PDB file of C-alpha atoms in Angstrom:
ATOM      1  CA  MET U 928      27.335  -4.914 -19.607  1.00 42.00           C
ATOM      2  CA  ASP U 929      24.488  -5.850 -17.292  1.00 44.00           C
ATOM      3  CA  LEU U 930      21.497  -3.487 -17.610  1.00 44.00           C
ATOM      4  CA  TRP U 931      20.983  -3.623 -13.848  1.00 43.00           C
ATOM      5  CA  GLU U 932      24.244  -1.698 -13.379  1.00 43.00           C
ATOM      6  CA  ILE U 933      22.948   1.360 -15.219  1.00 43.00           C
ATOM      7  CA  GLU U 934      19.537   1.607 -13.547  1.00 44.00           C
ATOM      8  CA  SER U 935      19.055   4.665 -11.367  1.00 40.00           C
ATOM      9  CA  PRO U 936      15.935   4.368  -9.183  1.00 45.00           C
ATOM     10  CA  PHE U 937      15.061   7.200  -6.829  1.00 41.00           C
ATOM     11  CA  GLN U 938      15.698   6.376  -3.200  1.00 43.00           C
ATOM     12  CA  ARG U 939      14.392   8.215  -0.165  1.00 40.00           C
ATOM     13  CA  ALA U 940      16.707  10.978   0.961  1.00 41.00           C
ATOM     14  CA  ALA U 941      17.570  11.478   4.621  1.00 46.00           C
ATOM     15  CA  SER U 942      16.444  15.109   4.824  1.00 49.00           C
ATOM     16  CA  ILE U 943      12.751  15.937   5.261  1.00 52.00           C
ATOM     17  CA  ASP U 944      10.664  19.122   5.140  1.00 54.00           C
ATOM     18  CA  GLN U 945       8.577  20.578   7.984  1.00 58.00           C
ATOM     19  CA  ASN U 946       5.652  18.256   7.136  1.00 60.00           C
ATOM     20  CA  GLY U 947       7.836  15.164   7.471  1.00 63.00           C
ATOM     21  CA  ALA U 948       8.008  14.453   3.717  1.00 66.00           C
ATOM     22  CA  THR U 949      11.176  14.185   1.658  1.00 67.00           C
ATOM     23  CA  THR U 950      11.539  17.095  -0.732  1.00 68.00           C
ATOM     24  CA  TYR U 951      11.852  16.524  -4.455  1.00 64.00           C
ATOM     25  CA  ALA U 952      15.083  18.543  -4.512  1.00 66.00           C
ATOM     26  CA  GLU U 953      16.662  16.290  -1.890  1.00 66.00           C
ATOM     27  CA  MET U 954      15.632  13.174  -3.794  1.00 64.00           C
ATOM     28  CA  GLY U 955      17.167  14.630  -6.956  1.00 60.00           C
ATOM     29  CA  LYS U 956      20.427  15.571  -5.211  1.00 60.00           C
ATOM     30  CA  GLU U 957      20.892  12.003  -4.046  1.00 56.00           C
ATOM     31  CA  ASN U 958      20.910  10.813  -7.650  1.00 55.00           C
ATOM     32  CA  LEU U 959      23.507  13.273  -8.971  1.00 55.00           C
ATOM     33  CA  GLY U 960      26.365  11.396 -10.550  1.00 54.00           C
ATOM     34  CA  ARG U 961      24.315   8.256 -11.145  1.00 57.00           C
ATOM     35  CA  SER U 962      23.444   8.990 -14.744  1.00 66.00           C
ATOM     36  CA  CYS U 963      25.164   7.052 -17.486  1.00 69.00           C
ATOM     37  CA  SER U 964      26.651   8.144 -20.766  1.00 73.00           C
ATOM     38  CA  LEU U 965      25.646   6.784 -24.138  1.00 74.00           C
ATOM     39  CA  GLU U 966      28.884   4.794 -24.266  1.00 75.00           C
ATOM     40  CA  GLN U 967      27.734   2.783 -21.231  1.00 73.00           C
ATOM     41  CA  LEU U 968      24.491   1.681 -22.865  1.00 74.00           C
ATOM     42  CA  PRO U 969      24.414  -1.597 -24.784  1.00 75.00           C
ATOM     43  CA  THR U 970      24.605  -1.292 -28.555  1.00 80.00           C
ATOM     44  CA  PRO U 971      21.211  -2.103 -30.046  1.00 84.00           C
ATOM     45  CA  GLY U 972      20.956  -4.661 -32.788  1.00 87.00           C
ATOM     46  CA  LYS U 973      18.138  -5.535 -35.122  1.00 88.00           C
ATOM     47  CA  ARG U 974      15.857  -8.544 -35.127  1.00 87.00           C
ATOM     48  CA  GLY U 975      13.862  -8.460 -38.320  1.00 90.00           C
ATOM     49  CA  GLU U 976      12.596  -4.904 -38.641  1.00 90.00           C
ATOM     50  CA  PHE U 977      12.674  -4.210 -34.896  1.00 89.00           C
ATOM     51  CA  PRO U 978      15.532  -2.828 -32.787  1.00 88.00           C
ATOM     52  CA  SER U 979      16.690  -5.131 -30.004  1.00 88.00           C
ATOM     53  CA  ILE U 980      19.226  -5.366 -27.194  1.00 85.00           C
ATOM     54  CA  LYS U 981      20.670  -8.478 -25.650  1.00 83.00           C
ATOM     55  CA  VAL U 982      19.694  -9.139 -22.028  1.00 81.00           C
ATOM     56  CA  THR U 983      21.761 -11.734 -20.205  1.00 83.00           C
ATOM     57  CA  ARG U 984      20.049 -14.760 -18.666  1.00 88.00           C
ATOM     58  CA  LYS U 985      21.311 -13.652 -15.257  1.00 88.00           C
ATOM     59  CA  ALA U 986      19.726 -10.187 -15.615  1.00 83.00           C
ATOM     60  CA  HIS U 987      16.494 -11.705 -16.926  1.00 82.00           C
ATOM     61  CA  GLN U 988      16.287 -14.170 -14.023  1.00 86.00           C
ATOM     62  CA  ARG U 989      17.049 -11.423 -11.491  1.00 86.00           C
ATOM     63  CA  ASP U 990      14.170  -9.327 -12.852  1.00 82.00           C
ATOM     64  CA  LEU U 991      11.814 -12.317 -12.786  1.00 82.00           C
ATOM     65  CA  ASN U 992      12.755 -12.924  -9.139  1.00 82.00           C
ATOM     66  CA  ARG U 993      12.241  -9.256  -8.295  1.00 82.00           C
ATOM     67  CA  ASN U 994       8.738  -9.386  -9.802  1.00 83.00           C
ATOM     68  CA  LYS U 995       7.563 -12.772  -8.544  1.00 85.00           C
ATOM     69  CA  PHE U 996       5.360 -11.319  -5.776  1.00 90.00           C
ATOM     70  CA  LYS U 997       3.663  -8.686  -7.976  1.00 91.00           C
ATOM     71  CA  LEU U 998      -0.068  -8.470  -8.553  1.00 91.00           C
ATOM     72  CA  ILE U 999      -2.023  -6.472 -11.121  1.00 89.00           C
ATOM     73  CA  CYS U1000      -5.332  -4.806 -10.292  1.00 88.00           C
ATOM     74  CA  ARG U1001      -7.818  -2.464 -11.880  1.00 87.00           C
ATOM     75  CA  LEU U1002      -9.760   0.542 -10.560  1.00 86.00           C
ATOM     76  CA  ASP U1003     -11.802   3.318 -12.160  1.00 85.00           C
ATOM     77  CA  PHE U1004      -9.751   6.442 -11.407  1.00 83.00           C
ATOM     78  CA  GLN U1005     -12.627   8.753 -12.275  1.00 85.00           C
ATOM     79  CA  LYS U1006     -14.224   7.693  -8.987  1.00 87.00           C
ATOM     80  CA  ILE U1007     -11.110   7.632  -6.760  1.00 86.00           C
ATOM     81  CA  SER U1008      -7.606   9.069  -6.938  1.00 88.00           C
ATOM     82  CA  ILE U1009      -4.499   6.881  -6.823  1.00 87.00           C
ATOM     83  CA  GLY U1010      -3.514   8.563  -3.542  1.00 89.00           C
ATOM     84  CA  GLU U1011      -6.813   7.661  -1.878  1.00 90.00           C
ATOM     85  CA  ALA U1012      -6.613   4.142  -3.306  1.00 88.00           C
ATOM     86  CA  ARG U1013      -3.102   3.684  -1.852  1.00 89.00           C
ATOM     87  CA  VAL U1014      -4.172   4.829   1.603  1.00 91.00           C
ATOM     88  CA  GLN U1015      -7.257   2.585   1.646  1.00 91.00           C
ATOM     89  CA  ALA U1016      -5.391  -0.435   0.249  1.00 90.00           C
ATOM     90  CA  ILE U1017      -2.550  -0.223   2.783  1.00 91.00           C
ATOM     91  CA  ALA U1018      -5.086   0.204   5.604  1.00 92.00           C
ATOM     92  CA  LEU U1019      -7.035  -2.875   4.436  1.00 92.00           C
ATOM     93  CA  TRP U1020      -4.083  -5.149   3.701  1.00 92.00           C
ATOM     94  CA  LYS U1021      -1.741  -4.135   6.542  1.00 92.00           C
ATOM     95  CA  PRO U1022       1.315  -5.562   4.723  1.00 91.00           C
ATOM     96  CA  GLU U1023       4.292  -6.763   6.762  1.00 91.00           C
ATOM     97  CA  GLY U1024       6.827  -5.794   4.081  1.00 90.00           C
ATOM     98  CA  THR U1025       7.105  -3.243   1.316  1.00 88.00           C
ATOM     99  CA  CYS U1026       3.939  -2.556  -0.676  1.00 89.00           C
ATOM    100  CA  ARG U1027       3.873  -0.039  -3.532  1.00 90.00           C
ATOM    101  CA  LEU U1028       0.945   0.690  -5.844  1.00 89.00           C
ATOM    102  CA  ILE U1029       2.088   2.036  -9.201  1.00 88.00           C
ATOM    103  CA  PRO U1030      -0.455   3.131 -11.854  1.00 89.00           C
ATOM    104  CA  VAL U1031       0.492   1.831 -15.311  1.00 86.00           C
ATOM    105  CA  GLY U1032      -2.369   3.265 -17.388  1.00 84.00           C
ATOM    106  CA  LYS U1033      -6.011   2.596 -18.308  1.00 84.00           C
ATOM    107  CA  GLY U1034      -6.885   1.998 -14.648  1.00 83.00           C
ATOM    108  CA  TYR U1035      -4.319  -0.772 -14.186  1.00 87.00           C
ATOM    109  CA  ILE U1036      -2.137  -0.758 -11.080  1.00 88.00           C
ATOM    110  CA  THR U1037       0.940  -2.855 -10.403  1.00 90.00           C
ATOM    111  CA  ILE U1038       1.191  -3.903  -6.754  1.00 91.00           C
ATOM    112  CA  PHE U1039       4.860  -4.432  -5.846  1.00 90.00           C
ATOM    113  CA  LEU U1040       5.294  -6.709  -2.841  1.00 89.00           C
ATOM    114  CA  ASP U1041       8.519  -8.074  -1.391  1.00 88.00           C
ATOM    115  CA  ASN U1042       7.276 -11.289   0.215  1.00 90.00           C
ATOM    116  CA  GLU U1043       5.001 -14.218  -0.510  1.00 90.00           C
ATOM    117  CA  GLU U1044       2.946 -13.875   2.692  1.00 92.00           C
ATOM    118  CA  ASP U1045       1.711 -10.397   1.763  1.00 90.00           C
ATOM    119  CA  ARG U1046       0.964 -11.492  -1.807  1.00 90.00           C
ATOM    120  CA  ASN U1047      -1.041 -14.502  -0.597  1.00 91.00           C
ATOM    121  CA  LYS U1048      -2.886 -12.409   1.998  1.00 92.00           C
ATOM    122  CA  ILE U1049      -3.961  -9.934  -0.687  1.00 91.00           C
ATOM    123  CA  TRP U1050      -4.622 -12.544  -3.404  1.00 90.00           C
ATOM    124  CA  LEU U1051      -6.595 -14.957  -1.192  1.00 89.00           C
ATOM    125  CA  GLY U1052      -8.036 -12.560   1.393  1.00 88.00           C
ATOM    126  CA  GLY U1053     -10.572 -10.644  -0.681  1.00 77.00           C
ATOM    127  CA  PRO U1054     -12.947  -9.492  -1.853  1.00 88.00           C
ATOM    128  CA  TRP U1055     -11.407  -6.045  -1.406  1.00 90.00           C
ATOM    129  CA  VAL U1056     -13.499  -2.899  -1.812  1.00 91.00           C
ATOM    130  CA  ILE U1057     -11.588   0.336  -2.374  1.00 89.00           C
ATOM    131  CA  GLY U1058     -13.500   3.564  -2.911  1.00 88.00           C
ATOM    132  CA  LYS U1059     -16.812   1.677  -3.268  1.00 90.00           C
ATOM    133  CA  GLN U1060     -15.269  -0.383  -6.090  1.00 88.00           C
ATOM    134  CA  LEU U1061     -14.505  -4.064  -6.095  1.00 87.00           C
ATOM    135  CA  LEU U1062     -10.761  -4.470  -6.616  1.00 85.00           C
ATOM    136  CA  ARG U1063     -10.122  -6.884  -9.476  1.00 84.00           C
ATOM    137  CA  LEU U1064      -6.820  -8.720  -9.001  1.00 87.00           C
ATOM    138  CA  SER U1065      -4.720 -10.733 -11.448  1.00 85.00           C
ATOM    139  CA  PRO U1066      -1.395 -12.453 -10.905  1.00 84.00           C
ATOM    140  CA  TRP U1067       1.543 -10.714 -12.557  1.00 80.00           C
ATOM    141  CA  SER U1068       2.956 -12.395 -15.651  1.00 76.00           C
ATOM    142  CA  PRO U1069       6.106 -11.515 -17.594  1.00 70.00           C
ATOM    143  CA  PHE U1070       3.982 -11.910 -20.731  1.00 70.00           C
ATOM    144  CA  LEU U1071       1.244  -9.448 -19.692  1.00 62.00           C
ATOM    145  CA  ILE U1072       0.491  -7.191 -22.652  1.00 57.00           C
ATOM    146  CA  ARG U1073      -1.874  -4.291 -22.173  1.00 55.00           C
ATOM    147  CA  ARG U1074      -3.658  -3.672 -25.473  1.00 53.00           C
ATOM    148  CA  SER U1075      -4.836  -0.130 -26.100  1.00 45.00           C
ATOM    149  CA  ASN U1076      -8.346  -1.241 -27.084  1.00 47.00           C
ATOM    150  CA  GLU U1077      -8.778  -3.680 -24.191  1.00 49.00           C
ATOM    151  CA  THR U1078     -10.448  -2.196 -21.120  1.00 46.00           C
ATOM    152  CA  HIS U1079     -11.061  -5.248 -18.959  1.00 47.00           C
ATOM    153  CA  THR U1080      -8.820  -7.485 -16.892  1.00 48.00           C
ATOM    154  CA  PRO U1081      -8.396 -11.128 -17.900  1.00 47.00           C
TER     155      PRO U1081
END
């Protein structure tokens, strides 16, 4: 079984509240029936002392393609909230396509982009200052490992 088939990302629901925002309840309703049972999940194996699952080459390549326009950045969230950072970043970059900023811990943010032009504009167009902080960018790598004791970007 391909792992992609069992993923269940939230999508925007059609109904909105009086402020124009989608309600959490509506987003949850849209995903009813999308959950999977334990029988659908791949059977884990063991590699040495660690549990493992087999990922097909096709699924691996699809995920690499989906992530090829990602960037990683770092901000001090004691000085600015992620919401304020998102608003300022989108206003500065003015992306043509989809741009999502997702915090991943220790001040790191993954910037999901869906096209090369936006990635190049952000990567090459700096320096970017968000909330009086210089935004430190790194290209995304499938081998990026965030160590718990490391507090700086490469």
